[in-house]
Amino acid sequence: MFDIQDPRYENGRLLNEALLEACENALYGSGTYAFVSADGIKLLMKNETFEQFITQGSYELIIGMDEITNTRTLAAIKMFCDQYPNLTVKAFIHNTKGSTYHPKYSWFRYKNGGMLVLGSGNLTAKGLRRNTEAFVTQRVNEDEIISIEKKWADWVNSSRECIKPLQDPEVILRAEENMNQIIKNTKITDWNEENGAWKFALNSDVLITEIAAGRGYKKNKHYQLEFDIHTGNTFFGTEFYPKRNIILRKVTSQGFVGDIETRTINITPNKKYQIELIPHENEEKMAKGFPFAIFVKLSLRTFLYTVIVPDDRGYRQVKKEMESKCSFLNNLIMYQSNVEALRDRISSLAILEYLNK
């Protein structure tokens, strides 16, 4: 199957989603990617589908070190290798002049046949979810997967002098050089290799919804939000992705972005979509009024969000704006807009200040 990943193309599939789907029911697999980031590793491996696969099966990953891949990448990989004994990751380092290590593919072995996933996207947040990329997921028969495995094994064997453990001093040095080079180019000392993957534009879509303090919050667990089917299909992109999994990152009330979260949008008995969010860092403030959840759409099924309570900056302005222009669901107010309109009316919101961090 041929797919186009484009943040502007609603009827699309993401490389991140294709790789996770290929993991399902796989016995084992391997892959190699030219550029790999910490966020890219988390998007693939910090996921229930990958966890189920790697617990029962195995995956061998070879990462390129020519550019981008850096010390943060190595730290993220070490975390997952410590967590998953069946995960093996090595680095490819070469000194071939005029040549760049540039492959981007994975293959997976099933009980019968297998799956090949290859295309233009790297194992980075942008390559997996935000860039415009093209890729193919190809179901292969028994003879074809045997051929793929043999070619992989032959290539790994012929490249053994270039394939090194991540603890190798040459790998660590190259990762440090890549980190230093991009810091030099960007002139940002606390540079995160993929800040750009989590930025939004003035025309990015925004959804604001009120959270019912009594029934929308499960103590010590999560907020539960409900949406109508239309909002789920159009804003959250569930119409073209039946699994209804989305990626979120929470922006705190101080304007800092949290870790990557994978959430599943469930269907309730009353035919509504439901999603659970991490509670506000100051839960006791909820008693003063209903909180609001604000989502900013970055790409297909990829969002930043924040939860604001009555004592947070911008809460009164949000409430006023919501009451003047809104729709209702379960007696709770809901409002759709875009970043530019939100910034013009409520510039003090922490999720907008995040852009300047």
Short mmCIF file of C-alpha atoms in Angstrom, two decimals:
data_model
loop_
_atom_site.label_atom_id
_atom_site.label_comp_id
_atom_site.label_asym_id
_atom_site.label_seq_id
_atom_site.Cartn_x
_atom_site.Cartn_y
_atom_site.Cartn_z
CA MET A 1 0.00 0.00 0.00
CA PHE A 2 1.28 3.44 -0.97
CA ASP A 3 0.70 6.30 1.49
CA ILE A 4 1.39 10.03 1.52
CA GLN A 5 2.09 11.60 4.90
CA ASP A 6 1.16 15.28 4.79
CA PRO A 7 0.05 17.43 7.76
CA ARG A 8 -2.40 19.19 5.41
CA TYR A 9 -3.87 15.99 3.94
CA GLU A 10 -6.66 14.74 6.21
CA ASN A 11 -7.19 11.44 4.38
CA GLY A 12 -3.70 10.24 5.15
CA ARG A 13 -1.76 7.82 7.28
CA LEU A 14 1.36 8.55 9.29
CA LEU A 15 4.60 6.58 9.05
CA ASN A 16 4.48 6.27 12.84
CA GLU A 17 1.09 4.55 12.55
CA ALA A 18 2.23 2.26 9.73
CA LEU A 19 5.25 1.02 11.70
CA LEU A 20 3.16 0.28 14.78
CA GLU A 21 0.55 -1.54 12.71
CA ALA A 22 3.31 -3.63 11.14
CA CYS A 23 4.50 -4.63 14.63
CA GLU A 24 1.17 -6.28 15.42
CA ASN A 25 1.36 -10.09 15.31
CA ALA A 26 5.02 -9.95 14.22
CA LEU A 27 7.45 -12.56 15.54
CA TYR A 28 10.53 -10.38 15.03
CA GLY A 29 11.89 -7.67 12.79
CA SER A 30 14.74 -5.37 11.89
CA GLY A 31 15.23 -1.90 10.49
CA THR A 32 17.67 0.86 9.80
CA TYR A 33 17.28 4.64 9.60
CA ALA A 34 19.73 7.34 8.56
CA PHE A 35 18.69 9.97 11.12
CA VAL A 36 17.26 9.11 14.53
CA SER A 37 16.14 11.43 17.33
CA ALA A 38 15.08 10.87 20.93
CA ASP A 39 11.49 11.88 20.11
CA GLY A 40 11.44 9.51 17.15
CA ILE A 41 12.52 6.63 19.38
CA LYS A 42 9.84 7.51 21.93
CA LEU A 43 7.11 7.75 19.30
CA LEU A 44 7.89 4.22 18.14
CA MET A 45 8.77 2.49 21.39
CA LYS A 46 6.76 4.28 24.07
CA ASN A 47 3.63 2.62 22.81
CA GLU A 48 1.52 -0.31 23.95
CA THR A 49 1.61 -1.95 20.51
CA PHE A 50 5.41 -1.91 20.34
CA GLU A 51 5.63 -3.05 23.97
CA GLN A 52 3.46 -6.09 23.23
CA PHE A 53 5.53 -6.89 20.15
CA ILE A 54 8.95 -6.56 21.80
CA THR A 55 7.88 -8.49 24.90
CA GLN A 56 7.12 -11.59 22.83
CA GLY A 57 9.35 -10.98 19.81
CA SER A 58 12.55 -9.08 19.00
CA TYR A 59 13.68 -6.07 16.97
CA GLU A 60 17.13 -5.16 15.69
CA LEU A 61 17.70 -1.50 14.83
CA ILE A 62 20.76 0.01 13.14
CA ILE A 63 20.99 3.80 13.33
CA GLY A 64 22.97 6.11 11.07
CA MET A 65 25.44 8.55 12.63
CA ASP A 66 26.25 10.87 9.70
CA GLU A 67 24.01 13.69 10.98
CA ILE A 68 21.21 14.45 13.47
CA THR A 69 21.60 11.31 15.64
CA ASN A 70 23.11 12.58 18.90
CA THR A 71 23.71 11.99 22.60
CA ARG A 72 20.02 12.47 23.46
CA THR A 73 19.17 9.79 20.93
CA LEU A 74 21.62 7.40 22.57
CA ALA A 75 20.21 8.14 26.03
CA ALA A 76 16.64 7.43 24.85
CA ILE A 77 17.72 4.19 23.18
CA LYS A 78 19.55 3.05 26.32
CA MET A 79 16.39 3.63 28.35
CA PHE A 80 14.34 1.39 26.06
CA CYS A 81 17.08 -1.26 25.73
CA ASP A 82 17.16 -1.48 29.52
CA GLN A 83 13.37 -1.84 29.50
CA TYR A 84 13.17 -4.33 26.62
CA PRO A 85 15.80 -7.14 26.69
CA ASN A 86 14.71 -8.25 23.20
CA LEU A 87 15.61 -4.87 21.66
CA THR A 88 19.04 -4.63 20.00
CA VAL A 89 20.35 -1.30 18.70
CA LYS A 90 23.70 -0.64 17.02
CA ALA A 91 25.22 2.26 15.08
CA PHE A 92 26.52 2.46 11.52
CA ILE A 93 29.71 4.52 11.13
CA HIS A 94 31.60 4.74 7.87
CA ASN A 95 34.34 6.85 6.34
CA THR A 96 33.35 6.51 2.70
CA LYS A 97 34.02 9.83 0.98
CA GLY A 98 31.17 11.32 -1.03
CA SER A 99 28.63 8.93 0.45
CA THR A 100 25.86 9.38 3.02
CA TYR A 101 24.24 6.58 5.00
CA HIS A 102 20.61 7.16 4.03
CA PRO A 103 18.30 4.09 4.26
CA LYS A 104 14.87 4.23 5.95
CA TYR A 105 13.04 0.93 6.26
CA SER A 106 11.88 -1.87 8.57
CA TRP A 107 10.80 -5.43 7.91
CA PHE A 108 8.75 -7.73 10.14
CA ARG A 109 8.42 -11.51 10.15
CA TYR A 110 4.98 -13.04 10.70
CA LYS A 111 4.01 -16.67 11.17
CA ASN A 112 3.29 -16.69 7.46
CA GLY A 113 5.11 -14.11 5.35
CA GLY A 114 5.86 -10.65 6.61
CA MET A 115 5.67 -6.89 6.11
CA LEU A 116 8.07 -4.36 4.60
CA VAL A 117 7.76 -0.66 5.49
CA LEU A 118 10.00 1.67 3.52
CA GLY A 119 9.93 5.27 2.37
CA SER A 120 11.38 8.73 2.78
CA GLY A 121 10.75 9.28 6.51
CA ASN A 122 13.46 9.05 9.15
CA LEU A 123 13.02 7.86 12.73
CA THR A 124 12.42 11.39 14.02
CA ALA A 125 9.27 13.15 15.19
CA LYS A 126 9.14 15.13 11.95
CA GLY A 127 9.81 12.09 9.78
CA LEU A 128 7.23 9.99 11.59
CA ARG A 129 4.39 12.52 11.93
CA ARG A 130 4.97 16.09 10.64
CA ASN A 131 6.99 16.14 7.44
CA THR A 132 5.51 15.56 4.03
CA GLU A 133 6.77 12.06 3.25
CA ALA A 134 5.83 9.05 1.13
CA PHE A 135 6.09 5.42 2.12
CA VAL A 136 4.97 1.92 1.17
CA THR A 137 3.75 -0.90 3.41
CA GLN A 138 4.09 -4.11 1.46
CA ARG A 139 2.72 -7.46 2.65
CA VAL A 140 5.12 -10.14 1.43
CA ASN A 141 4.71 -13.90 1.09
CA GLU A 142 6.89 -16.62 2.61
CA ASP A 143 9.45 -16.72 -0.18
CA GLU A 144 9.77 -12.95 -0.21
CA ILE A 145 10.30 -12.59 3.55
CA ILE A 146 12.94 -15.33 3.42
CA SER A 147 14.69 -13.36 0.68
CA ILE A 148 14.45 -10.11 2.70
CA GLU A 149 15.88 -11.79 5.80
CA LYS A 150 18.75 -13.27 3.79
CA LYS A 151 19.62 -9.93 2.18
CA TRP A 152 19.53 -8.25 5.58
CA ALA A 153 21.79 -10.89 7.13
CA ASP A 154 24.22 -10.71 4.19
CA TRP A 155 24.38 -6.90 4.41
CA VAL A 156 24.88 -6.91 8.18
CA ASN A 157 27.67 -9.46 7.81
CA SER A 158 29.39 -7.54 5.01
CA SER A 159 29.10 -4.30 7.02
CA ARG A 160 30.36 -5.73 10.31
CA GLU A 161 33.32 -3.34 10.42
CA CYS A 162 30.92 -0.38 10.24
CA ILE A 163 28.29 -1.66 12.68
CA LYS A 164 29.28 -0.84 16.24
CA PRO A 165 27.75 -1.05 19.72
CA LEU A 166 26.37 2.22 21.08
CA GLN A 167 28.99 2.17 23.85
CA ASP A 168 31.81 2.30 21.31
CA PRO A 169 33.91 5.49 21.83
CA GLU A 170 33.63 6.31 18.11
CA VAL A 171 29.83 6.20 18.30
CA ILE A 172 29.76 8.44 21.37
CA LEU A 173 32.20 10.89 19.77
CA ARG A 174 30.11 11.09 16.58
CA ALA A 175 26.94 11.64 18.62
CA GLU A 176 28.63 14.48 20.51
CA GLU A 177 29.87 16.01 17.27
CA ASN A 178 26.36 15.93 15.79
CA MET A 179 24.95 17.58 18.90
CA ASN A 180 27.63 20.28 18.93
CA GLN A 181 27.24 21.00 15.22
CA ILE A 182 23.53 21.73 15.45
CA ILE A 183 23.97 23.79 18.62
CA LYS A 184 26.57 25.79 16.72
CA ASN A 185 24.25 26.25 13.74
CA THR A 186 21.23 27.24 15.86
CA LYS A 187 23.21 29.20 18.49
CA ILE A 188 20.97 27.65 21.19
CA THR A 189 22.90 26.04 24.03
CA ASP A 190 19.90 24.15 25.45
CA TRP A 191 18.92 22.96 21.98
CA ASN A 192 16.43 20.12 21.61
CA GLU A 193 16.88 18.45 18.25
CA GLU A 194 13.15 18.42 17.54
CA ASN A 195 11.66 21.55 19.08
CA GLY A 196 10.42 22.42 15.61
CA ALA A 197 8.35 19.24 15.46
CA TRP A 198 6.21 20.54 18.32
CA LYS A 199 5.69 24.13 17.17
CA PHE A 200 2.44 25.43 15.71
CA ALA A 201 1.46 28.09 13.20
CA LEU A 202 -0.96 31.00 13.49
CA ASN A 203 -3.52 29.08 11.42
CA SER A 204 -3.24 25.90 13.51
CA ASP A 205 -6.66 24.69 14.65
CA VAL A 206 -7.63 25.08 18.30
CA LEU A 207 -10.31 23.32 20.34
CA ILE A 208 -11.29 24.49 23.82
CA THR A 209 -13.65 22.48 25.99
CA GLU A 210 -14.86 22.75 29.54
CA ILE A 211 -14.17 19.87 31.93
CA ALA A 212 -16.91 18.83 34.34
CA ALA A 213 -15.25 18.81 37.76
CA GLY A 214 -17.59 16.21 39.20
CA ARG A 215 -17.89 13.58 36.48
CA GLY A 216 -15.08 14.60 34.16
CA TYR A 217 -12.36 13.76 36.66
CA LYS A 218 -11.41 10.41 38.15
CA LYS A 219 -9.52 11.13 41.37
CA ASN A 220 -5.78 10.40 41.19
CA LYS A 221 -6.19 9.21 37.61
CA HIS A 222 -7.27 11.32 34.62
CA TYR A 223 -9.73 13.87 33.34
CA GLN A 224 -12.33 12.31 31.07
CA LEU A 225 -13.53 14.45 28.17
CA GLU A 226 -16.35 13.63 25.77
CA PHE A 227 -16.72 14.88 22.20
CA ASP A 228 -19.38 14.45 19.56
CA ILE A 229 -18.63 12.20 16.59
CA HIS A 230 -18.20 15.15 14.21
CA THR A 231 -15.51 16.75 16.40
CA GLY A 232 -13.75 13.42 16.79
CA ASN A 233 -13.73 12.82 13.05
CA THR A 234 -12.76 16.32 11.92
CA PHE A 235 -10.55 17.78 14.64
CA PHE A 236 -9.01 14.61 16.05
CA GLY A 237 -8.85 12.77 12.72
CA THR A 238 -10.48 9.53 13.83
CA GLU A 239 -12.56 9.18 10.66
CA PHE A 240 -9.55 8.07 8.61
CA TYR A 241 -7.82 6.07 11.35
CA PRO A 242 -10.09 3.44 12.94
CA LYS A 243 -7.68 2.67 15.81
CA ARG A 244 -8.33 6.23 17.10
CA ASN A 245 -4.89 6.62 18.68
CA ILE A 246 -3.53 10.15 18.99
CA ILE A 247 -0.26 11.70 20.19
CA LEU A 248 -0.34 14.44 22.82
CA ARG A 249 2.19 16.60 24.65
CA LYS A 250 1.06 18.62 27.63
CA VAL A 251 2.11 22.23 28.14
CA THR A 252 2.25 23.13 31.84
CA SER A 253 0.90 26.34 33.37
CA GLN A 254 4.52 27.60 33.32
CA GLY A 255 4.73 27.13 29.56
CA PHE A 256 6.98 24.06 29.47
CA VAL A 257 6.20 21.04 27.32
CA GLY A 258 5.93 17.57 28.85
CA ASP A 259 6.71 14.11 27.52
CA ILE A 260 5.02 12.33 24.62
CA GLU A 261 1.71 10.67 25.47
CA THR A 262 -0.24 8.14 23.41
CA ARG A 263 -4.00 8.23 24.00
CA THR A 264 -6.84 6.16 22.58
CA ILE A 265 -10.14 7.88 21.82
CA ASN A 266 -12.86 5.50 22.98
CA ILE A 267 -16.52 5.34 22.00
CA THR A 268 -18.93 5.58 24.93
CA PRO A 269 -22.27 3.70 25.19
CA ASN A 270 -24.08 6.95 24.32
CA LYS A 271 -22.15 7.18 21.01
CA LYS A 272 -19.70 9.91 22.03
CA TYR A 273 -15.91 9.95 21.73
CA GLN A 274 -14.04 9.98 25.04
CA ILE A 275 -10.42 10.80 25.84
CA GLU A 276 -8.48 10.84 29.12
CA LEU A 277 -5.97 13.55 30.05
CA ILE A 278 -3.36 13.92 32.80
CA PRO A 279 -4.78 16.03 35.67
CA HIS A 280 -3.75 19.63 36.31
CA GLU A 281 -0.65 19.94 38.47
CA ASN A 282 -2.72 21.80 41.10
CA GLU A 283 -5.78 19.58 41.44
CA GLU A 284 -7.12 21.36 44.53
CA LYS A 285 -7.82 24.47 42.47
CA MET A 286 -10.59 22.66 40.64
CA ALA A 287 -13.03 23.44 43.45
CA LYS A 288 -13.13 27.08 42.34
CA GLY A 289 -14.65 26.32 38.94
CA PHE A 290 -14.63 24.02 35.93
CA PRO A 291 -11.21 23.67 34.25
CA PHE A 292 -10.75 24.10 30.51
CA ALA A 293 -8.75 21.85 28.18
CA ILE A 294 -7.14 23.57 25.19
CA PHE A 295 -5.89 21.50 22.22
CA VAL A 296 -3.69 22.84 19.42
CA LYS A 297 -3.52 20.65 16.32
CA LEU A 298 0.01 20.20 14.96
CA SER A 299 -0.58 17.50 12.37
CA LEU A 300 -2.80 14.49 11.78
CA ARG A 301 -3.68 13.04 15.20
CA THR A 302 -0.85 15.04 16.81
CA PHE A 303 -1.58 17.75 19.40
CA LEU A 304 -0.31 19.98 22.14
CA TYR A 305 -2.72 20.51 25.02
CA THR A 306 -2.99 22.28 28.33
CA VAL A 307 -5.45 22.30 31.20
CA ILE A 308 -6.18 25.63 32.91
CA VAL A 309 -8.00 26.19 36.21
CA PRO A 310 -9.52 29.39 37.69
CA ASP A 311 -6.25 30.64 39.22
CA ASP A 312 -4.25 30.25 36.00
CA ARG A 313 -3.39 33.15 33.72
CA GLY A 314 -5.96 33.64 30.99
CA TYR A 315 -8.72 31.60 32.64
CA ARG A 316 -11.21 34.48 32.90
CA GLN A 317 -10.56 35.56 29.32
CA VAL A 318 -11.03 31.98 28.10
CA LYS A 319 -14.27 31.65 30.01
CA LYS A 320 -15.58 34.93 28.60
CA GLU A 321 -14.60 33.95 25.06
CA MET A 322 -16.14 30.52 25.45
CA GLU A 323 -19.45 31.91 26.67
CA SER A 324 -19.70 34.31 23.74
CA LYS A 325 -18.86 31.83 20.96
CA CYS A 326 -19.47 28.21 21.73
CA SER A 327 -21.44 25.04 21.21
CA PHE A 328 -22.67 22.73 23.95
CA LEU A 329 -22.17 19.05 24.70
CA ASN A 330 -23.58 17.50 27.87
CA ASN A 331 -24.22 21.05 29.14
CA LEU A 332 -20.51 21.86 28.81
CA ILE A 333 -19.23 24.59 26.53
CA MET A 334 -16.96 23.85 23.56
CA TYR A 335 -15.32 26.27 21.14
CA GLN A 336 -13.18 25.88 17.98
CA SER A 337 -10.87 28.58 16.64
CA ASN A 338 -7.24 28.95 15.57
CA VAL A 339 -4.00 30.08 17.20
CA GLU A 340 -4.04 33.58 15.72
CA ALA A 341 -7.53 34.37 17.03
CA LEU A 342 -6.69 32.87 20.40
CA ARG A 343 -3.47 34.87 20.67
CA ASP A 344 -5.21 38.12 19.77
CA ARG A 345 -7.81 37.66 22.48
CA ILE A 346 -5.94 35.76 25.21
CA SER A 347 -2.20 36.30 24.72
CA SER A 348 -1.30 35.36 28.31
CA LEU A 349 -2.04 31.64 27.90
CA ALA A 350 0.94 29.46 28.81
CA ILE A 351 0.44 27.24 25.76
CA LEU A 352 1.07 30.29 23.57
CA GLU A 353 4.12 31.33 25.62
CA TYR A 354 5.58 27.88 25.02
CA LEU A 355 6.52 29.05 21.53
CA ASN A 356 9.02 31.47 23.07
CA LYS A 357 10.68 28.95 25.37
#
